[in-house]
mmCIF file of N, CA and C in Angstrom:
data_model
loop_
_atom_site.group_PDB
_atom_site.id
_atom_site.type_symbol
_atom_site.label_atom_id
_atom_site.label_comp_id
_atom_site.label_asym_id
_atom_site.label_seq_id
_atom_site.Cartn_x
_atom_site.Cartn_y
_atom_site.Cartn_z
ATOM 1 N N GLU Z 917 -2.662 -35.152 -41.906
ATOM 2 C CA GLU Z 917 -3.799 -33.303 -41.949
ATOM 3 C C GLU Z 917 -2.269 -32.562 -42.868
ATOM 4 N N VAL Z 918 -3.301 -31.922 -43.816
ATOM 5 C CA VAL Z 918 -1.889 -31.088 -44.647
ATOM 6 C C VAL Z 918 -2.385 -29.783 -44.029
ATOM 7 N N GLN Z 919 -1.163 -29.219 -43.387
ATOM 8 C CA GLN Z 919 -1.481 -28.095 -42.921
ATOM 9 C C GLN Z 919 -0.451 -26.743 -43.651
ATOM 10 N N LEU Z 920 -0.734 -25.326 -43.674
ATOM 11 C CA LEU Z 920 0.321 -24.485 -44.299
ATOM 12 C C LEU Z 920 0.262 -23.201 -43.549
ATOM 13 N N GLN Z 921 1.879 -23.067 -43.264
ATOM 14 C CA GLN Z 921 1.983 -22.045 -42.193
ATOM 15 C C GLN Z 921 2.526 -21.056 -43.077
ATOM 16 N N ALA Z 922 1.696 -19.537 -43.425
ATOM 17 C CA ALA Z 922 2.210 -18.116 -43.644
ATOM 18 C C ALA Z 922 2.688 -17.376 -42.790
ATOM 19 N N SER Z 923 3.926 -17.109 -43.131
ATOM 20 C CA SER Z 923 4.711 -16.026 -41.907
ATOM 21 C C SER Z 923 5.498 -15.014 -42.924
ATOM 22 N N GLY Z 924 5.838 -14.186 -42.256
ATOM 23 C CA GLY Z 924 7.089 -13.091 -42.896
ATOM 24 C C GLY Z 924 6.368 -11.815 -43.150
ATOM 25 N N GLY Z 925 5.033 -11.704 -43.159
ATOM 26 C CA GLY Z 925 4.163 -10.003 -43.296
ATOM 27 C C GLY Z 925 4.988 -9.140 -42.286
ATOM 28 N N GLY Z 926 4.398 -7.926 -42.427
ATOM 29 C CA GLY Z 926 5.058 -6.932 -41.346
ATOM 30 C C GLY Z 926 4.432 -5.434 -41.653
ATOM 31 N N LEU Z 927 4.602 -4.403 -41.402
ATOM 32 C CA LEU Z 927 4.566 -2.953 -41.667
ATOM 33 C C LEU Z 927 5.777 -2.604 -42.610
ATOM 34 N N VAL Z 928 5.672 -2.360 -43.774
ATOM 35 C CA VAL Z 928 6.735 -1.872 -44.208
ATOM 36 C C VAL Z 928 6.543 -0.221 -45.008
ATOM 37 N N GLN Z 929 7.665 0.569 -45.120
ATOM 38 C CA GLN Z 929 7.112 1.765 -46.173
ATOM 39 C C GLN Z 929 7.490 1.793 -47.491
ATOM 40 N N ALA Z 930 6.770 2.408 -48.483
ATOM 41 C CA ALA Z 930 6.614 2.107 -49.912
ATOM 42 C C ALA Z 930 7.887 2.075 -50.295
ATOM 43 N N GLY Z 931 8.122 1.312 -51.325
ATOM 44 C CA GLY Z 931 9.720 0.824 -51.984
ATOM 45 C C GLY Z 931 10.332 -0.257 -50.656
ATOM 46 N N TRP Z 932 10.330 -0.664 -50.047
ATOM 47 C CA TRP Z 932 10.626 -1.415 -48.899
ATOM 48 C C TRP Z 932 10.748 -3.166 -49.641
ATOM 49 N N SER Z 933 11.176 -3.937 -48.943
ATOM 50 C CA SER Z 933 10.892 -5.366 -49.145
ATOM 51 C C SER Z 933 10.608 -6.320 -48.403
ATOM 52 N N LEU Z 934 10.046 -7.540 -48.344
ATOM 53 C CA LEU Z 934 9.479 -8.488 -47.485
ATOM 54 C C LEU Z 934 9.786 -9.832 -48.149
ATOM 55 N N ARG Z 935 9.945 -10.229 -47.689
ATOM 56 C CA ARG Z 935 9.945 -11.621 -47.736
ATOM 57 C C ARG Z 935 8.895 -12.715 -46.904
ATOM 58 N N ALA Z 936 7.799 -13.394 -47.476
ATOM 59 C CA ALA Z 936 7.098 -14.263 -46.846
ATOM 60 C C ALA Z 936 7.483 -15.703 -47.318
ATOM 61 N N SER Z 937 6.796 -16.826 -46.276
ATOM 62 C CA SER Z 937 7.374 -17.809 -46.418
ATOM 63 C C SER Z 937 5.932 -18.765 -46.474
ATOM 64 N N CYS Z 938 5.662 -20.002 -46.958
ATOM 65 C CA CYS Z 938 5.053 -21.032 -46.835
ATOM 66 C C CYS Z 938 5.238 -22.324 -46.532
ATOM 67 N N THR Z 939 5.287 -23.056 -45.338
ATOM 68 C CA THR Z 939 5.679 -23.880 -45.291
ATOM 69 C C THR Z 939 4.898 -25.317 -44.879
ATOM 70 N N VAL Z 940 5.101 -25.906 -45.874
ATOM 71 C CA VAL Z 940 4.184 -26.962 -45.826
ATOM 72 C C VAL Z 940 4.312 -28.350 -44.838
ATOM 73 N N SER Z 941 3.045 -28.953 -43.931
ATOM 74 C CA SER Z 941 3.745 -29.934 -43.717
ATOM 75 C C SER Z 941 2.198 -31.315 -43.987
ATOM 76 N N GLY Z 942 2.455 -32.179 -43.705
ATOM 77 C CA GLY Z 942 1.270 -32.854 -43.556
ATOM 78 C C GLY Z 942 1.345 -33.871 -45.080
ATOM 79 N N VAL Z 943 1.581 -33.473 -46.090
ATOM 80 C CA VAL Z 943 1.732 -33.779 -47.537
ATOM 81 C C VAL Z 943 2.582 -35.069 -47.920
ATOM 82 N N THR Z 944 1.734 -36.048 -48.159
ATOM 83 C CA THR Z 944 2.361 -37.426 -48.549
ATOM 84 C C THR Z 944 2.906 -37.724 -50.088
ATOM 85 N N ARG Z 945 2.564 -36.710 -50.604
ATOM 86 C CA ARG Z 945 3.121 -36.762 -52.535
ATOM 87 C C ARG Z 945 3.680 -35.103 -52.453
ATOM 88 N N ASP Z 946 4.647 -35.538 -53.536
ATOM 89 C CA ASP Z 946 5.502 -33.899 -54.070
ATOM 90 C C ASP Z 946 5.148 -33.601 -55.374
ATOM 91 N N ASP Z 947 4.290 -33.490 -55.643
ATOM 92 C CA ASP Z 947 3.519 -33.529 -57.258
ATOM 93 C C ASP Z 947 2.691 -32.225 -56.778
ATOM 94 N N TYR Z 948 2.580 -31.366 -55.963
ATOM 95 C CA TYR Z 948 1.940 -30.726 -55.522
ATOM 96 C C TYR Z 948 2.410 -28.935 -55.773
ATOM 97 N N THR Z 949 1.276 -27.971 -56.420
ATOM 98 C CA THR Z 949 1.817 -26.727 -56.653
ATOM 99 C C THR Z 949 1.341 -26.107 -55.597
ATOM 100 N N ILE Z 950 2.228 -24.509 -54.987
ATOM 101 C CA ILE Z 950 2.183 -24.162 -54.466
ATOM 102 C C ILE Z 950 1.583 -22.677 -55.417
ATOM 103 N N GLY Z 951 0.654 -21.878 -54.003
ATOM 104 C CA GLY Z 951 -0.016 -20.111 -55.372
ATOM 105 C C GLY Z 951 -0.116 -19.812 -54.089
ATOM 106 N N TRP Z 952 0.609 -17.992 -54.683
ATOM 107 C CA TRP Z 952 0.289 -16.848 -53.270
ATOM 108 C C TRP Z 952 -1.319 -16.173 -53.673
ATOM 109 N N PHE Z 953 -1.592 -15.923 -52.696
ATOM 110 C CA PHE Z 953 -2.985 -15.092 -52.824
ATOM 111 C C PHE Z 953 -2.675 -14.504 -51.734
ATOM 112 N N ARG Z 954 -3.699 -13.325 -52.327
ATOM 113 C CA ARG Z 954 -4.003 -12.290 -51.103
ATOM 114 C C ARG Z 954 -5.523 -11.263 -51.112
ATOM 115 N N GLN Z 955 -5.819 -10.885 -50.339
ATOM 116 C CA GLN Z 955 -7.247 -10.356 -50.373
ATOM 117 C C GLN Z 955 -7.129 -8.671 -49.478
ATOM 118 N N ALA Z 956 -7.087 -7.365 -49.873
ATOM 119 C CA ALA Z 956 -7.138 -6.542 -49.432
ATOM 120 C C ALA Z 956 -8.939 -6.364 -48.725
ATOM 121 N N PRO Z 957 -8.932 -5.831 -48.018
ATOM 122 C CA PRO Z 957 -10.247 -5.089 -47.190
ATOM 123 C C PRO Z 957 -11.569 -4.732 -48.303
ATOM 124 N N GLY Z 958 -12.438 -5.908 -48.432
ATOM 125 C CA GLY Z 958 -13.558 -5.333 -49.045
ATOM 126 C C GLY Z 958 -13.269 -5.655 -50.709
ATOM 127 N N LYS Z 959 -12.364 -6.284 -50.861
ATOM 128 C CA LYS Z 959 -11.641 -6.678 -52.299
ATOM 129 C C LYS Z 959 -12.214 -8.698 -52.212
ATOM 130 N N GLU Z 960 -11.907 -8.842 -53.313
ATOM 131 C CA GLU Z 960 -12.113 -10.311 -53.487
ATOM 132 C C GLU Z 960 -10.682 -11.075 -53.338
ATOM 133 N N ARG Z 961 -10.281 -12.129 -52.893
ATOM 134 C CA ARG Z 961 -9.229 -12.996 -53.071
ATOM 135 C C ARG Z 961 -8.516 -12.844 -54.097
ATOM 136 N N GLU Z 962 -7.415 -12.305 -54.926
ATOM 137 C CA GLU Z 962 -6.628 -12.759 -55.916
ATOM 138 C C GLU Z 962 -5.236 -12.878 -55.964
ATOM 139 N N ALA Z 963 -4.824 -13.951 -57.035
ATOM 140 C CA ALA Z 963 -4.031 -14.262 -57.172
ATOM 141 C C ALA Z 963 -3.037 -13.857 -57.520
ATOM 142 N N VAL Z 964 -1.905 -14.022 -56.668
ATOM 143 C CA VAL Z 964 -0.543 -13.224 -57.118
ATOM 144 C C VAL Z 964 0.457 -14.130 -57.933
ATOM 145 N N SER Z 965 1.115 -15.599 -57.481
ATOM 146 C CA SER Z 965 2.288 -15.988 -58.194
ATOM 147 C C SER Z 965 1.841 -17.543 -57.803
ATOM 148 N N CYS Z 966 2.310 -18.594 -58.650
ATOM 149 C CA CYS Z 966 2.584 -19.937 -58.132
ATOM 150 C C CYS Z 966 3.734 -20.424 -58.597
ATOM 151 N N VAL Z 967 3.897 -21.572 -57.945
ATOM 152 C CA VAL Z 967 5.443 -22.520 -58.556
ATOM 153 C C VAL Z 967 5.016 -23.858 -58.591
ATOM 154 N N SER Z 968 5.402 -24.824 -59.612
ATOM 155 C CA SER Z 968 5.198 -25.987 -60.011
ATOM 156 C C SER Z 968 6.067 -26.975 -58.980
ATOM 157 N N SER Z 969 5.351 -28.325 -58.746
ATOM 158 C CA SER Z 969 6.168 -29.082 -57.564
ATOM 159 C C SER Z 969 7.936 -29.437 -57.391
ATOM 160 N N SER Z 970 8.101 -28.626 -58.774
ATOM 161 C CA SER Z 970 9.768 -29.182 -59.168
ATOM 162 C C SER Z 970 10.208 -27.412 -59.096
ATOM 163 N N GLY Z 971 9.830 -26.437 -58.816
ATOM 164 C CA GLY Z 971 9.709 -25.283 -58.930
ATOM 165 C C GLY Z 971 10.391 -24.681 -60.203
ATOM 166 N N ALA Z 972 10.254 -25.641 -61.437
ATOM 167 C CA ALA Z 972 10.809 -24.740 -62.471
ATOM 168 C C ALA Z 972 9.520 -24.234 -63.081
ATOM 169 N N ILE Z 973 8.442 -24.202 -63.304
ATOM 170 C CA ILE Z 973 7.588 -23.554 -63.682
ATOM 171 C C ILE Z 973 6.896 -22.834 -62.671
ATOM 172 N N THR Z 974 7.292 -21.348 -62.769
ATOM 173 C CA THR Z 974 6.498 -20.274 -62.349
ATOM 174 C C THR Z 974 5.644 -19.070 -63.255
ATOM 175 N N TYR Z 975 4.462 -18.830 -62.360
ATOM 176 C CA TYR Z 975 3.649 -17.720 -63.143
ATOM 177 C C TYR Z 975 3.452 -16.826 -62.229
ATOM 178 N N TYR Z 976 3.094 -15.129 -62.759
ATOM 179 C CA TYR Z 976 2.997 -14.108 -61.883
ATOM 180 C C TYR Z 976 1.942 -13.742 -62.488
ATOM 181 N N GLU Z 977 0.957 -12.978 -61.528
ATOM 182 C CA GLU Z 977 -0.246 -12.557 -62.164
ATOM 183 C C GLU Z 977 0.723 -10.842 -62.510
ATOM 184 N N ASP Z 978 -0.465 -9.686 -62.698
ATOM 185 C CA ASP Z 978 -0.037 -8.684 -63.510
ATOM 186 C C ASP Z 978 0.295 -7.635 -62.130
ATOM 187 N N PRO Z 979 -0.674 -7.669 -60.597
ATOM 188 C CA PRO Z 979 -0.075 -7.154 -59.801
ATOM 189 C C PRO Z 979 1.287 -6.938 -59.189
ATOM 190 N N GLY Z 980 1.837 -8.250 -58.909
ATOM 191 C CA GLY Z 980 3.521 -8.374 -58.529
ATOM 192 C C GLY Z 980 4.578 -8.942 -59.585
ATOM 193 N N LYS Z 981 3.901 -8.376 -60.994
ATOM 194 C CA LYS Z 981 4.877 -9.088 -62.053
ATOM 195 C C LYS Z 981 5.674 -8.046 -62.254
ATOM 196 N N GLY Z 982 7.442 -8.550 -62.605
ATOM 197 C CA GLY Z 982 8.483 -7.758 -62.228
ATOM 198 C C GLY Z 982 9.282 -7.388 -61.145
ATOM 199 N N ARG Z 983 8.419 -7.422 -59.697
ATOM 200 C CA ARG Z 983 8.644 -7.037 -58.382
ATOM 201 C C ARG Z 983 8.647 -8.179 -57.419
ATOM 202 N N PHE Z 984 8.131 -8.991 -57.516
ATOM 203 C CA PHE Z 984 7.774 -10.029 -56.798
ATOM 204 C C PHE Z 984 8.808 -11.528 -57.562
ATOM 205 N N THR Z 985 8.776 -12.424 -56.670
ATOM 206 C CA THR Z 985 9.882 -13.616 -56.896
ATOM 207 C C THR Z 985 9.334 -14.728 -56.017
ATOM 208 N N ILE Z 986 8.752 -15.871 -56.797
ATOM 209 C CA ILE Z 986 8.769 -16.734 -55.911
ATOM 210 C C ILE Z 986 9.249 -17.712 -56.364
ATOM 211 N N SER Z 987 9.679 -18.755 -55.142
ATOM 212 C CA SER Z 987 11.042 -19.723 -55.064
ATOM 213 C C SER Z 987 9.994 -20.762 -54.263
ATOM 214 N N ARG Z 988 10.585 -21.935 -54.347
ATOM 215 C CA ARG Z 988 10.241 -23.000 -53.659
ATOM 216 C C ARG Z 988 11.597 -23.725 -52.731
ATOM 217 N N ASP Z 989 11.882 -24.526 -51.633
ATOM 218 C CA ASP Z 989 13.377 -25.063 -51.054
ATOM 219 C C ASP Z 989 12.150 -26.871 -50.812
ATOM 220 N N ASN Z 990 12.435 -27.678 -51.611
ATOM 221 C CA ASN Z 990 11.543 -28.547 -51.399
ATOM 222 C C ASN Z 990 12.271 -29.620 -50.040
ATOM 223 N N ALA Z 991 13.572 -29.172 -49.771
ATOM 224 C CA ALA Z 991 14.024 -29.633 -48.655
ATOM 225 C C ALA Z 991 13.541 -29.240 -47.533
ATOM 226 N N LYS Z 992 13.098 -27.983 -47.603
ATOM 227 C CA LYS Z 992 12.625 -27.592 -46.634
ATOM 228 C C LYS Z 992 11.258 -27.318 -46.500
ATOM 229 N N ASN Z 993 10.467 -27.697 -47.405
ATOM 230 C CA ASN Z 993 8.898 -28.150 -48.049
ATOM 231 C C ASN Z 993 8.704 -26.832 -47.944
ATOM 232 N N THR Z 994 9.229 -25.591 -47.948
ATOM 233 C CA THR Z 994 9.082 -23.810 -47.745
ATOM 234 C C THR Z 994 8.819 -23.708 -48.963
ATOM 235 N N VAL Z 995 7.834 -22.820 -49.326
ATOM 236 C CA VAL Z 995 7.914 -21.643 -50.817
ATOM 237 C C VAL Z 995 7.974 -19.798 -50.067
ATOM 238 N N TYR Z 996 8.800 -19.422 -51.216
ATOM 239 C CA TYR Z 996 8.614 -18.570 -50.766
ATOM 240 C C TYR Z 996 8.530 -17.117 -51.694
ATOM 241 N N LEU Z 997 7.999 -15.757 -50.954
ATOM 242 C CA LEU Z 997 7.536 -14.853 -51.990
ATOM 243 C C LEU Z 997 8.532 -13.633 -51.203
ATOM 244 N N GLN Z 998 9.376 -13.347 -52.340
ATOM 245 C CA GLN Z 998 9.959 -12.213 -52.202
ATOM 246 C C GLN Z 998 9.413 -10.785 -52.922
ATOM 247 N N MET Z 999 9.107 -10.154 -52.353
ATOM 248 C CA MET Z 999 8.198 -8.724 -52.543
ATOM 249 C C MET Z 999 9.210 -7.967 -52.437
ATOM 250 N N ASN Z 1000 9.504 -6.701 -53.774
ATOM 251 C CA ASN Z 1000 10.411 -5.914 -53.490
ATOM 252 C C ASN Z 1000 9.594 -4.985 -54.109
ATOM 253 N N SER Z 1001 10.128 -3.230 -53.947
ATOM 254 C CA SER Z 1001 9.260 -1.973 -54.360
ATOM 255 C C SER Z 1001 7.921 -2.326 -53.815
ATOM 256 N N LEU Z 1002 7.819 -2.920 -52.815
ATOM 257 C CA LEU Z 1002 6.258 -2.919 -52.024
ATOM 258 C C LEU Z 1002 5.845 -1.390 -52.603
ATOM 259 N N LYS Z 1003 4.558 -1.737 -52.905
ATOM 260 C CA LYS Z 1003 3.455 -0.360 -52.921
ATOM 261 C C LYS Z 1003 2.077 -0.310 -51.954
ATOM 262 N N PRO Z 1004 1.427 0.722 -51.537
ATOM 263 C CA PRO Z 1004 0.349 0.743 -50.618
ATOM 264 C C PRO Z 1004 -0.646 -0.206 -51.143
ATOM 265 N N GLU Z 1005 -0.571 -0.005 -52.332
ATOM 266 C CA GLU Z 1005 -1.950 -1.162 -53.276
ATOM 267 C C GLU Z 1005 -1.181 -2.649 -52.836
ATOM 268 N N ASP Z 1006 -0.376 -2.815 -52.302
ATOM 269 C CA ASP Z 1006 0.134 -4.379 -52.125
ATOM 270 C C ASP Z 1006 -0.412 -4.698 -50.345
ATOM 271 N N THR Z 1007 -0.856 -3.903 -49.906
ATOM 272 C CA THR Z 1007 -1.281 -4.290 -48.586
ATOM 273 C C THR Z 1007 -2.523 -5.237 -48.418
ATOM 274 N N ALA Z 1008 -2.265 -5.907 -48.084
ATOM 275 C CA ALA Z 1008 -3.445 -7.065 -47.536
ATOM 276 C C ALA Z 1008 -3.062 -8.398 -47.194
ATOM 277 N N ILE Z 1009 -3.844 -9.386 -46.821
ATOM 278 C CA ILE Z 1009 -3.689 -10.770 -46.525
ATOM 279 C C ILE Z 1009 -2.956 -11.555 -47.579
ATOM 280 N N TYR Z 1010 -1.918 -12.207 -47.144
ATOM 281 C CA TYR Z 1010 -1.375 -12.807 -47.972
ATOM 282 C C TYR Z 1010 -1.530 -14.390 -47.723
ATOM 283 N N TYR Z 1011 -2.135 -15.010 -48.567
ATOM 284 C CA TYR Z 1011 -2.192 -16.544 -48.530
ATOM 285 C C TYR Z 1011 -1.529 -17.395 -48.956
ATOM 286 N N CYS Z 1012 -1.169 -18.633 -48.846
ATOM 287 C CA CYS Z 1012 -0.488 -19.648 -49.598
ATOM 288 C C CYS Z 1012 -1.335 -20.827 -49.730
ATOM 289 N N ALA Z 1013 -1.808 -21.336 -50.928
ATOM 290 C CA ALA Z 1013 -2.336 -22.733 -50.944
ATOM 291 C C ALA Z 1013 -1.978 -24.087 -51.722
ATOM 292 N N ALA Z 1014 -2.481 -25.060 -51.338
ATOM 293 C CA ALA Z 1014 -1.825 -26.389 -52.081
ATOM 294 C C ALA Z 1014 -2.587 -26.853 -52.822
ATOM 295 N N ASP Z 1015 -2.194 -27.596 -53.959
ATOM 296 C CA ASP Z 1015 -3.277 -28.241 -54.854
ATOM 297 C C ASP Z 1015 -2.388 -29.142 -55.833
ATOM 298 N N LEU Z 1016 -2.982 -29.738 -56.469
ATOM 299 C CA LEU Z 1016 -2.055 -30.883 -57.435
ATOM 300 C C LEU Z 1016 -2.402 -30.188 -58.582
ATOM 301 N N GLY Z 1017 -1.639 -30.550 -59.683
ATOM 302 C CA GLY Z 1017 -1.685 -29.638 -60.666
ATOM 303 C C GLY Z 1017 -0.472 -28.881 -61.109
ATOM 304 N N VAL Z 1018 0.038 -28.376 -62.293
ATOM 305 C CA VAL Z 1018 0.866 -27.363 -62.494
ATOM 306 C C VAL Z 1018 1.259 -26.633 -61.630
ATOM 307 N N CYS Z 1019 0.165 -25.354 -61.608
ATOM 308 C CA CYS Z 1019 0.376 -24.199 -61.080
ATOM 309 C C CYS Z 1019 -1.173 -23.655 -60.640
ATOM 310 N N ILE Z 1020 -1.493 -23.379 -59.496
ATOM 311 C CA ILE Z 1020 -2.707 -22.987 -58.867
ATOM 312 C C ILE Z 1020 -2.780 -21.580 -59.231
ATOM 313 N N ARG Z 1021 -3.848 -20.949 -59.759
ATOM 314 C CA ARG Z 1021 -4.002 -20.007 -60.483
ATOM 315 C C ARG Z 1021 -5.256 -19.274 -60.220
ATOM 316 N N ARG Z 1022 -6.077 -20.320 -59.224
ATOM 317 C CA ARG Z 1022 -7.334 -19.276 -58.982
ATOM 318 C C ARG Z 1022 -7.634 -20.040 -57.416
ATOM 319 N N PRO Z 1023 -8.472 -19.370 -56.703
ATOM 320 C CA PRO Z 1023 -8.424 -19.009 -55.406
ATOM 321 C C PRO Z 1023 -9.530 -20.835 -55.224
ATOM 322 N N LEU Z 1024 -8.936 -22.035 -55.377
ATOM 323 C CA LEU Z 1024 -10.083 -23.096 -54.974
ATOM 324 C C LEU Z 1024 -10.667 -23.313 -53.827
ATOM 325 N N PRO Z 1025 -11.616 -23.739 -53.612
ATOM 326 C CA PRO Z 1025 -12.126 -23.594 -52.065
ATOM 327 C C PRO Z 1025 -11.409 -25.307 -51.778
ATOM 328 N N THR Z 1026 -11.133 -25.907 -52.865
ATOM 329 C CA THR Z 1026 -11.065 -27.311 -52.413
ATOM 330 C C THR Z 1026 -9.343 -27.196 -52.211
ATOM 331 N N ALA Z 1027 -8.641 -26.834 -52.669
ATOM 332 C CA ALA Z 1027 -7.415 -26.588 -52.251
ATOM 333 C C ALA Z 1027 -7.263 -26.222 -50.732
ATOM 334 N N TYR Z 1028 -5.988 -26.674 -50.060
ATOM 335 C CA TYR Z 1028 -5.148 -26.201 -48.596
ATOM 336 C C TYR Z 1028 -4.681 -24.666 -48.804
ATOM 337 N N TRP Z 1029 -5.820 -24.748 -47.261
ATOM 338 C CA TRP Z 1029 -5.084 -23.039 -47.396
ATOM 339 C C TRP Z 1029 -3.952 -22.908 -45.973
ATOM 340 N N GLY Z 1030 -3.603 -21.740 -45.940
ATOM 341 C CA GLY Z 1030 -2.785 -21.485 -45.221
ATOM 342 C C GLY Z 1030 -3.738 -20.302 -44.195
ATOM 343 N N GLN Z 1031 -3.131 -20.282 -43.069
ATOM 344 C CA GLN Z 1031 -4.022 -18.667 -42.405
ATOM 345 C C GLN Z 1031 -3.970 -17.736 -42.730
ATOM 346 N N GLY Z 1032 -2.688 -17.347 -43.721
ATOM 347 C CA GLY Z 1032 -2.504 -15.720 -43.977
ATOM 348 C C GLY Z 1032 -1.657 -14.748 -43.098
ATOM 349 N N THR Z 1033 -0.649 -14.195 -43.884
ATOM 350 C CA THR Z 1033 0.242 -13.461 -42.949
ATOM 351 C C THR Z 1033 0.199 -11.618 -43.839
ATOM 352 N N GLN Z 1034 -0.445 -10.863 -42.972
ATOM 353 C CA GLN Z 1034 -0.620 -9.535 -42.996
ATOM 354 C C GLN Z 1034 0.481 -8.897 -43.228
ATOM 355 N N VAL Z 1035 -0.161 -8.183 -44.533
ATOM 356 C CA VAL Z 1035 1.798 -7.113 -45.057
ATOM 357 C C VAL Z 1035 0.731 -5.642 -45.566
ATOM 358 N N THR Z 1036 1.035 -4.634 -44.567
ATOM 359 C CA THR Z 1036 1.093 -3.546 -44.305
ATOM 360 C C THR Z 1036 2.139 -2.736 -45.343
ATOM 361 N N VAL Z 1037 1.585 -1.808 -46.352
ATOM 362 C CA VAL Z 1037 2.802 -0.708 -47.083
ATOM 363 C C VAL Z 1037 2.379 0.198 -46.363
ATOM 364 N N SER Z 1038 2.953 1.228 -46.170
ATOM 365 C CA SER Z 1038 2.524 2.861 -45.798
ATOM 366 C C SER Z 1038 3.427 3.674 -46.883
ATOM 367 N N SER Z 1039 2.694 4.552 -47.216
ATOM 368 C CA SER Z 1039 3.133 5.713 -48.114
ATOM 369 C C SER Z 1039 3.979 6.900 -47.631
#
């Protein structure tokens, strides 16, 4: 059974940094992409960033572009999202998802999802 465990969220002040982690288990193949998504109260889930299976291809959506960095350590089956210069509007539950393909950029219901980690940024 494929499982994703997101962690690393927390409560920080605006301008601070956090690093979220997504650990994947139960995957029997290595050609899966990992994406980070977030969902704020009352809003739809939106894509943040994704990384290809090798880590060579990354993509950033506008909200985190220039401030967030995604990376993966396949030896540890873990993908990281380094979030710098956090803003109050970054407050959301951050989810990671796994799927086949180059880069997962839509919150597909057919993907494997983790339970999410809460990020709260105070002003």
